[in-house]
Each structure stands twice: as structure tokens, then as C-alpha cells.
Amino acid sequence: MTLHGEHTETEHLPVMRREVYDLLRCRPGGLYVDATVGLGGHSLGILERIRPGGRLIGIDRDAESLEKASLRLAASGSGFRLFHDNYKNLPLILNNLALPPVDGILLDLGVNSYQLLSPERGFSFQSDEMLDMRMDRTQRWTAADLVNNLSETELADIIYRYGEERHSRRIAAAIVRERKRAPITRCLQLAAVVSRSFRVRGHQSIHPATRTFQALRIAVNEELEGLEELLTDAFGFLSPGGRIVVIAFHSLEDRIVKRAFRRLAGQCVCDAAPELCTCPRTARGRILTPRPLTPGEEEVQTNPRARSARLRALERTETPGPEAGAGDASPDGEPGDHDDRLGS
Ligand SMILES: C[S@@+](CC[C@H](N)C(=O)[O-])C[C@H]1O[C@@H](n2cnc3c(N)ncnc32)[C@H](O)[C@@H]1O
């Protein structure tokens, strides 16, 4: 924040930078993908380490963040291309570019500070703005649409599953009562409804609406859908020795990453007894972080948002199959509406 409380666009501090660059083994001349460019903090660090001769492909579903990142990266030099797209389309993008296998892929999941702190984006229970929460503002449905149109049971399920909120039923009932009176359109309005719906016992370190807002954000942006498949697909584009690094900010995401990595490393992902386990045990990769890495105290002090970060990394050990760069995109094979900014 500036002295006047305004948001500055460079405010998003990239999380666990040193770990990211080390694990990706960024090297001059290498080919890397940042599938969540955000404001370009990690991308910039990668570019600095892969020049001269390196290339970076960047993706983000938020056009405004990408625009800021584009200016920032362009000021630093060349060697990157940015795409406004969902990272679920990463296979399509890489296939269309017909690139050789890549050396490293980064996914720094969740939202960036610009999105969180810009009142008009409607992510925060502290701002009296329209309840929006879309990362991609070209998407049709907003958080207000969900809150005003889903059934009470659907709302309770979302709040329970994505917010891990034990008061989900009370909150959903309160939302439905309120919207009968008047549609819920503002962040503060929803935060007040949630806060009034249950009694906080003892000391609570977080705002009562925190979990509900997290749940709605995940639902609006379908953050968990297809993540495991994406990780498997992305892995297919790595060269032998290439690495994928993922930073998750809540346990739901982290569980998906852990499971995908275990599967790719040929480890069991089921709950069955060992003698009954039928998990395929073909190891295509090697887990580099048996336990997720977390930020050090110093980083958390300077960047409290890093507090909940969990970083996992996986290395490809086998030779790429036919899928890498060989057209295994969707049968339609259309590049979609990729906003291909700035080739250099
Ligand atoms: C934590 S931020 C990344 C910050 C970035 N590493 C930096 O240093 O500025 C996560 C970014 O991922 C983007 N994002 C989230 N889900 C996405 C998806 N499915 N496809 C593309 N981008 C996504 C968000 O828009 C956000 O900009």
C-alpha cells in the first residue's frame, strides 16, 4: 500500500522465489512455462535466469494482470510470449507452438494481490463493492450469481466442501433468508449475513466470513476442477530431467497436487490395504519434495500472504512419450481465443 492506502501494482510479492528458481533449475537457453503469470514476479525472475537464449511461455486467465505483467516483462527485455487463457488449455497452447519438450513448468495457484486488493474485483469481505470474484472478467457468472441462484443445499455443499466451514448449513440458510428480502449484490452485505448467522465462540483469528468467501471464490473460478488432469498433461510436456513446481495456498489444492505427483511417481494413491492396492505403479517421475516446502519465518514476516504456501516439485525421469509437442490437444485443435501478446 502507498501512504494514501492506494494499491500499487507491483505489490504482489512472489512467494518462495529462491525455492522456485532452484527447483526449476532455471538455466540460460532453457525453455520454461509460467502457467500463472499474475503480475509477472516469478516470470521476471525466471527470465533473468534463462537469458541469454532462454524462452518463457506465460499464461494467465486475468487479462488485467497479464497486461501489467506484459509491460513489466517487456521492460526487462525479450524472450517471452504471454497468453490470456485458462491454464487448462496449456496442452493446446504448447502443441500449437510446436515447441520442443520444456525444462520447467511453474504453477503458483490462487489469486494475486492485485485481484484481492482491487475493490472493483469484489474478492474481499472488507470492501463495499459488487460481489464478483471472477479471475477472468470475460466469464459470465459471478459470486453474486451463485449466491442468488443456487439452492440452499448447493450453497451449503460449496461452503462446506471448498471453505471447510462447519457452519455451512446455517450460513446457507441465512443467505437464502436474506436474498428473499433483497438480492445479495455487495461484498459487505454478504459478509454481514455470514457474520450474523453463527456465534463465534472464544477467540477467532480470522473474520467469520473468510471461509465462505474462499468457498465462493473457488466455486466461481472452478479452481479445483481439472487440476489433477492438468498436472498430468503438463508433466507430459517436460523433457527428461524437466521439473514441475506447484505452490498451493490451501489444503484442498495441495491434496490434489500431492495425489497427482504420487500417481506420476508410481506411488499408491488409494486408501486400500497394501495387498488390495491396484494403483498403477509405473514411475514416470521422481518426487523432489517428499514433504511440501513452506516459506521461512523471514519471508512470512515480510509477506504474510506467503504464510499458507505449500510448494511441491516433481522431476520427469522417463523419456517423453509421443504426447510432448506432438498434437495430443483436443480433437478440435483450435487455439481458442488466446490473446497472444508480445512475441519476442
Ligand atoms: C498467486 S497468483 C500468481 C502470481 C505470480 N506468480 C507473480 O509472481 O506475480 C495466481 C495467478 O494465477 C491465475 N490463475 C488462477 N487460476 C488460473 C487458471 N485456471 N488459468 C490461468 N490462470 C489462472 C490468477 O489469475 C493469478 O493471476
XYZ file of C-alpha atoms and ligand atoms in Angstrom:
371
model
C 0.000 0.000 0.000
C 1.059 3.593 -0.543
C 0.819 6.185 2.224
C -2.646 7.019 0.959
C -3.767 3.425 1.074
C -3.837 3.069 -2.701
C -2.923 -0.168 -4.329
C 0.352 -0.383 -6.203
C 0.514 -2.914 -8.982
C 3.906 -4.271 -8.083
C 2.632 -5.104 -4.653
C 2.287 -8.827 -5.280
C 5.410 -10.342 -3.764
C 6.214 -13.629 -5.476
C 6.214 -16.427 -2.941
C 9.213 -18.720 -2.209
C 11.251 -17.281 -5.053
C 14.556 -18.921 -4.196
C 12.952 -22.363 -3.891
C 11.099 -21.883 -7.175
C 14.154 -20.892 -9.212
C 16.367 -23.547 -7.630
C 13.878 -26.352 -8.117
C 13.098 -25.306 -11.679
C 16.857 -25.280 -12.294
C 16.470 -22.170 -14.432
C 19.390 -22.095 -16.869
C 20.409 -19.853 -19.763
C 18.937 -21.088 -23.032
C 16.201 -23.142 -21.322
C 12.512 -23.292 -22.155
C 10.097 -22.642 -19.277
C 6.368 -22.186 -18.724
C 4.782 -19.975 -16.079
C 1.149 -21.097 -16.164
C 0.052 -18.459 -13.608
C 1.911 -15.296 -14.622
C -0.128 -12.968 -12.380
C 1.794 -9.705 -12.170
C 4.891 -11.364 -13.553
C 7.048 -11.562 -10.434
C 8.144 -15.177 -10.851
C 8.227 -14.799 -14.643
C 10.649 -11.913 -14.326
C 12.943 -13.943 -12.070
C 12.833 -16.887 -14.460
C 13.621 -14.669 -17.453
C 16.586 -13.122 -15.664
C 18.000 -16.594 -15.107
C 17.372 -18.069 -18.556
C 18.775 -15.216 -20.635
C 20.572 -15.243 -22.957
C 18.771 -17.563 -25.306
C 16.043 -18.801 -22.959
C 12.329 -18.654 -23.674
C 9.354 -18.288 -21.358
C 5.735 -19.074 -22.198
C 3.342 -17.358 -19.790
C -0.375 -17.907 -19.209
C -2.970 -16.181 -17.030
C -6.746 -16.064 -17.196
C -6.852 -12.485 -15.889
C -6.363 -10.063 -18.763
C -5.736 -7.066 -16.484
C -2.984 -8.777 -14.501
C -1.457 -10.068 -17.705
C -1.393 -6.582 -19.196
C 0.578 -5.325 -16.194
C 2.907 -8.325 -16.360
C 3.411 -7.776 -20.068
C 4.627 -4.199 -19.543
C 6.879 -5.269 -16.706
C 8.466 -8.156 -18.593
C 8.861 -6.145 -21.796
C 10.813 -3.515 -19.847
C 13.258 -6.249 -18.850
C 13.986 -7.487 -22.375
C 12.760 -10.169 -24.763
C 12.316 -13.933 -24.827
C 8.719 -14.415 -23.691
C 5.212 -14.863 -25.025
C 2.089 -14.370 -22.946
C -1.315 -15.938 -23.449
C -4.605 -14.831 -21.957
C -6.116 -18.212 -21.280
C -7.014 -20.791 -18.695
C -4.035 -22.977 -17.851
C -6.257 -25.951 -18.551
C -5.541 -25.085 -22.189
C -1.793 -25.389 -21.669
C -1.567 -28.569 -23.813
C -3.335 -26.780 -26.654
C -1.105 -23.725 -26.380
C 2.134 -25.717 -26.284
C 1.060 -28.007 -29.105
C 0.131 -25.050 -31.280
C 3.532 -23.510 -30.668
C 5.168 -26.828 -31.660
C 7.900 -26.348 -29.082
C 10.481 -28.906 -28.003
C 9.966 -30.527 -24.576
C 10.185 -27.928 -21.811
C 12.663 -27.686 -18.946
C 10.323 -26.447 -16.268
C 6.724 -25.522 -15.526
C 5.520 -23.327 -12.655
C 2.019 -23.102 -11.224
C 1.601 -20.582 -8.413
C -2.073 -21.221 -7.724
C -4.820 -18.968 -6.407
C -5.275 -15.230 -6.721
C -2.761 -12.420 -6.887
C -2.687 -9.400 -4.602
C -3.892 -7.073 -7.335
C -7.055 -9.143 -7.690
C -7.534 -9.405 -3.934
C -6.849 -5.767 -3.187
C -8.642 -4.120 -6.095
C -12.043 -3.288 -4.621
C -13.749 -3.445 -8.011
C -12.820 -7.110 -8.366
C -15.117 -7.963 -5.456
C -12.990 -10.609 -3.717
C -12.753 -9.024 -0.287
C -15.254 -9.150 2.565
C -13.823 -5.817 3.658
C -14.794 -3.758 0.634
C -18.247 -2.487 -0.148
C -18.106 -3.444 -3.801
C -20.066 -5.660 -6.153
C -19.705 -9.315 -5.192
C -17.789 -10.509 -8.239
C -14.675 -12.689 -7.616
C -14.070 -13.617 -11.254
C -10.392 -14.015 -12.130
C -11.370 -13.879 -15.788
C -13.762 -10.967 -16.199
C -14.957 -12.288 -19.550
C -16.566 -15.184 -17.704
C -20.342 -14.793 -17.316
C -21.160 -15.954 -13.781
C -20.051 -14.010 -10.716
C -20.146 -14.802 -6.998
C -23.390 -12.789 -6.774
C -24.944 -15.067 -9.403
C -24.080 -18.139 -7.337
C -25.256 -16.622 -4.059
C -28.584 -15.515 -5.510
C -29.371 -18.515 -7.682
C -28.062 -21.729 -6.138
C -30.338 -23.764 -3.883
C -29.757 -23.734 -0.143
C -28.331 -27.277 -0.316
C -25.975 -26.383 -3.165
C -24.731 -23.333 -1.249
C -24.215 -25.354 1.935
C -22.279 -28.001 -0.029
C -20.000 -25.442 -1.650
C -19.339 -23.630 1.630
C -18.626 -26.920 3.394
C -16.526 -28.512 0.661
C -14.499 -25.535 -0.569
C -14.464 -23.499 2.654
C -14.216 -26.429 5.064
C -16.701 -24.360 7.083
C -18.570 -26.284 9.768
C -21.336 -23.661 9.962
C -22.126 -24.144 6.269
C -25.800 -25.045 6.751
C -26.556 -22.077 8.982
C -24.755 -19.758 6.585
C -26.610 -21.125 3.543
C -29.948 -20.762 5.359
C -29.103 -17.161 6.298
C -28.139 -16.367 2.699
C -31.434 -17.738 1.405
C -33.425 -15.738 4.011
C -31.573 -12.538 3.109
C -31.959 -12.929 -0.641
C -35.742 -13.347 -0.266
C -35.697 -9.851 1.202
C -33.319 -8.369 -1.377
C -30.686 -9.790 -3.760
C -27.202 -10.051 -2.254
C -25.006 -7.980 -4.503
C -22.311 -6.415 -2.301
C -19.333 -7.947 -0.506
C -20.059 -6.241 2.816
C -23.693 -7.296 2.612
C -22.708 -10.960 2.293
C -20.031 -10.643 4.983
C -22.653 -9.218 7.386
C -25.131 -12.025 6.606
C -22.453 -14.654 7.246
C -21.219 -12.975 10.433
C -24.737 -12.834 11.873
C -25.533 -16.454 11.038
C -23.484 -18.152 13.780
C -21.958 -17.345 17.139
C -18.187 -17.181 17.283
C -17.016 -18.999 20.398
C -13.752 -17.995 22.002
C -11.068 -16.163 20.088
C -11.119 -16.460 16.290
C -8.092 -15.271 14.391
C -9.950 -14.966 11.097
C -13.028 -13.000 10.041
C -16.183 -15.166 10.259
C -16.753 -14.754 6.507
C -13.240 -15.873 5.474
C -14.132 -19.488 4.725
C -17.357 -18.613 2.927
C -15.557 -16.124 0.701
C -12.832 -18.692 -0.056
C -15.502 -21.265 -0.952
C -17.320 -18.913 -3.288
C -14.091 -17.855 -4.963
C -13.137 -21.472 -5.625
C -16.614 -22.222 -6.951
C -16.856 -19.138 -9.185
C -13.477 -19.813 -10.758
C -13.802 -23.623 -10.741
C -10.340 -23.655 -9.224
C -10.184 -27.330 -8.378
C -11.884 -28.787 -11.438
C -9.456 -30.466 -13.781
C -6.346 -29.540 -11.755
C -5.161 -33.134 -11.419
C -5.629 -33.784 -15.145
C -3.839 -30.539 -15.965
C -0.835 -31.528 -13.848
C -0.657 -34.893 -15.609
C -0.978 -33.280 -19.041
C 1.599 -30.608 -18.229
C 4.022 -33.246 -16.994
C 3.807 -34.848 -20.447
C 5.479 -31.776 -21.959
C 8.586 -31.952 -19.785
C 11.923 -33.123 -21.076
C 13.674 -35.899 -19.119
C 15.042 -34.113 -16.051
C 12.460 -31.358 -16.562
C 10.562 -30.229 -13.479
C 7.140 -29.063 -12.470
C 6.794 -26.842 -9.403
C 3.410 -26.088 -7.834
C 2.595 -23.700 -4.998
C -0.789 -24.253 -3.344
C -2.405 -21.996 -0.773
C -4.988 -24.254 0.809
C -5.211 -27.884 1.726
C -7.816 -28.750 -0.922
C -5.464 -27.707 -3.718
C -2.419 -29.177 -2.035
C -4.127 -32.570 -1.692
C -4.785 -32.645 -5.439
C -1.171 -31.745 -6.227
C 0.143 -34.384 -3.836
C -2.087 -37.046 -5.357
C -1.170 -36.172 -8.952
C 2.544 -36.216 -8.136
C 2.298 -39.536 -6.290
C 0.470 -41.077 -9.224
C 3.112 -39.833 -11.677
C 5.858 -41.140 -9.400
C 4.237 -44.614 -9.416
C 3.111 -44.433 -5.785
C -0.147 -45.589 -4.240
C -2.957 -43.032 -4.193
C -5.750 -45.219 -2.792
C -6.853 -45.953 0.764
C -6.843 -49.732 0.296
C -4.652 -52.067 2.313
C -1.307 -52.666 0.547
C -2.279 -56.214 -0.536
C -5.505 -54.885 -2.122
C -3.992 -51.814 -3.790
C -4.296 -51.817 -7.578
C -2.764 -48.382 -8.224
C -0.634 -48.435 -11.379
C 2.979 -48.422 -10.231
C 4.699 -47.090 -13.329
C 7.016 -44.329 -12.201
C 7.327 -41.598 -14.787
C 8.738 -39.075 -12.362
C 10.528 -38.550 -9.077
C 9.098 -36.509 -6.221
C 11.636 -33.885 -5.126
C 9.657 -32.741 -2.079
C 8.505 -35.755 -0.013
C 7.002 -33.157 2.310
C 5.850 -29.828 0.906
C 8.250 -26.932 1.366
C 6.945 -23.955 3.311
C 8.260 -20.380 3.465
C 10.744 -19.412 6.142
C 9.818 -17.144 9.033
C 11.558 -14.191 7.486
C 9.535 -14.468 4.288
C 6.265 -14.781 6.212
C 7.149 -11.651 8.148
C 7.744 -9.592 5.052
C 4.944 -11.242 3.080
C 2.163 -12.558 5.334
C 0.315 -13.907 2.270
C 3.109 -16.497 1.952
C 2.029 -17.970 5.305
C -0.114 -20.746 3.844
C 2.055 -21.569 0.805
C 2.944 -25.246 0.232
C 5.415 -25.968 -2.538
C 5.775 -29.362 -4.238
C 8.079 -30.346 -7.093
C 8.339 -33.335 -9.393
C 11.026 -34.283 -11.915
C 10.377 -36.214 -15.094
C 12.611 -39.263 -15.214
C 11.376 -41.083 -18.286
C 11.841 -40.154 -21.934
C 8.900 -38.107 -23.250
C 6.267 -40.177 -24.981
C 4.558 -39.181 -28.202
C 2.394 -36.666 -26.372
C 5.046 -33.984 -25.867
C 4.607 -31.349 -28.527
C 3.024 -33.897 -30.809
C -0.524 -32.749 -31.144
C -2.432 -34.502 -28.383
C -4.616 -31.453 -27.892
C -8.381 -31.634 -28.065
C -9.725 -33.080 -31.327
C -10.973 -29.638 -32.345
C -7.374 -28.460 -32.332
C -8.450 -24.810 -32.261
C -6.181 -22.409 -30.458
C -9.226 -20.791 -28.801
C -9.220 -17.074 -28.145
C -5.660 -16.937 -26.973
C -4.619 -13.384 -26.665
C -1.117 -13.878 -27.912
C 0.648 -10.808 -26.606
C 4.116 -9.777 -27.292
C 6.162 -12.270 -29.122
C 9.855 -11.622 -28.951
C -0.752 -16.387 -6.947
S -1.031 -15.600 -8.446
C 0.479 -15.772 -9.336
C 1.425 -14.672 -9.039
C 2.681 -14.710 -9.872
N 3.465 -15.897 -9.626
C 3.534 -13.477 -9.635
O 4.699 -13.615 -9.242
O 3.026 -12.357 -9.851
C -2.042 -16.718 -9.303
C -2.432 -16.276 -10.688
O -2.986 -17.416 -11.337
C -4.024 -17.006 -12.158
N -4.888 -18.164 -12.345
C -5.592 -18.823 -11.420
N -6.243 -19.860 -11.975
C -5.910 -19.860 -13.289
C -6.262 -20.679 -14.395
N -7.103 -21.704 -14.262
N -5.705 -20.394 -15.595
C -4.849 -19.345 -15.741
N -4.511 -18.525 -14.739
C -5.025 -18.780 -13.531
C -4.696 -15.864 -11.411
O -5.380 -15.012 -12.289
C -3.486 -15.191 -10.753
O -3.013 -14.128 -11.521
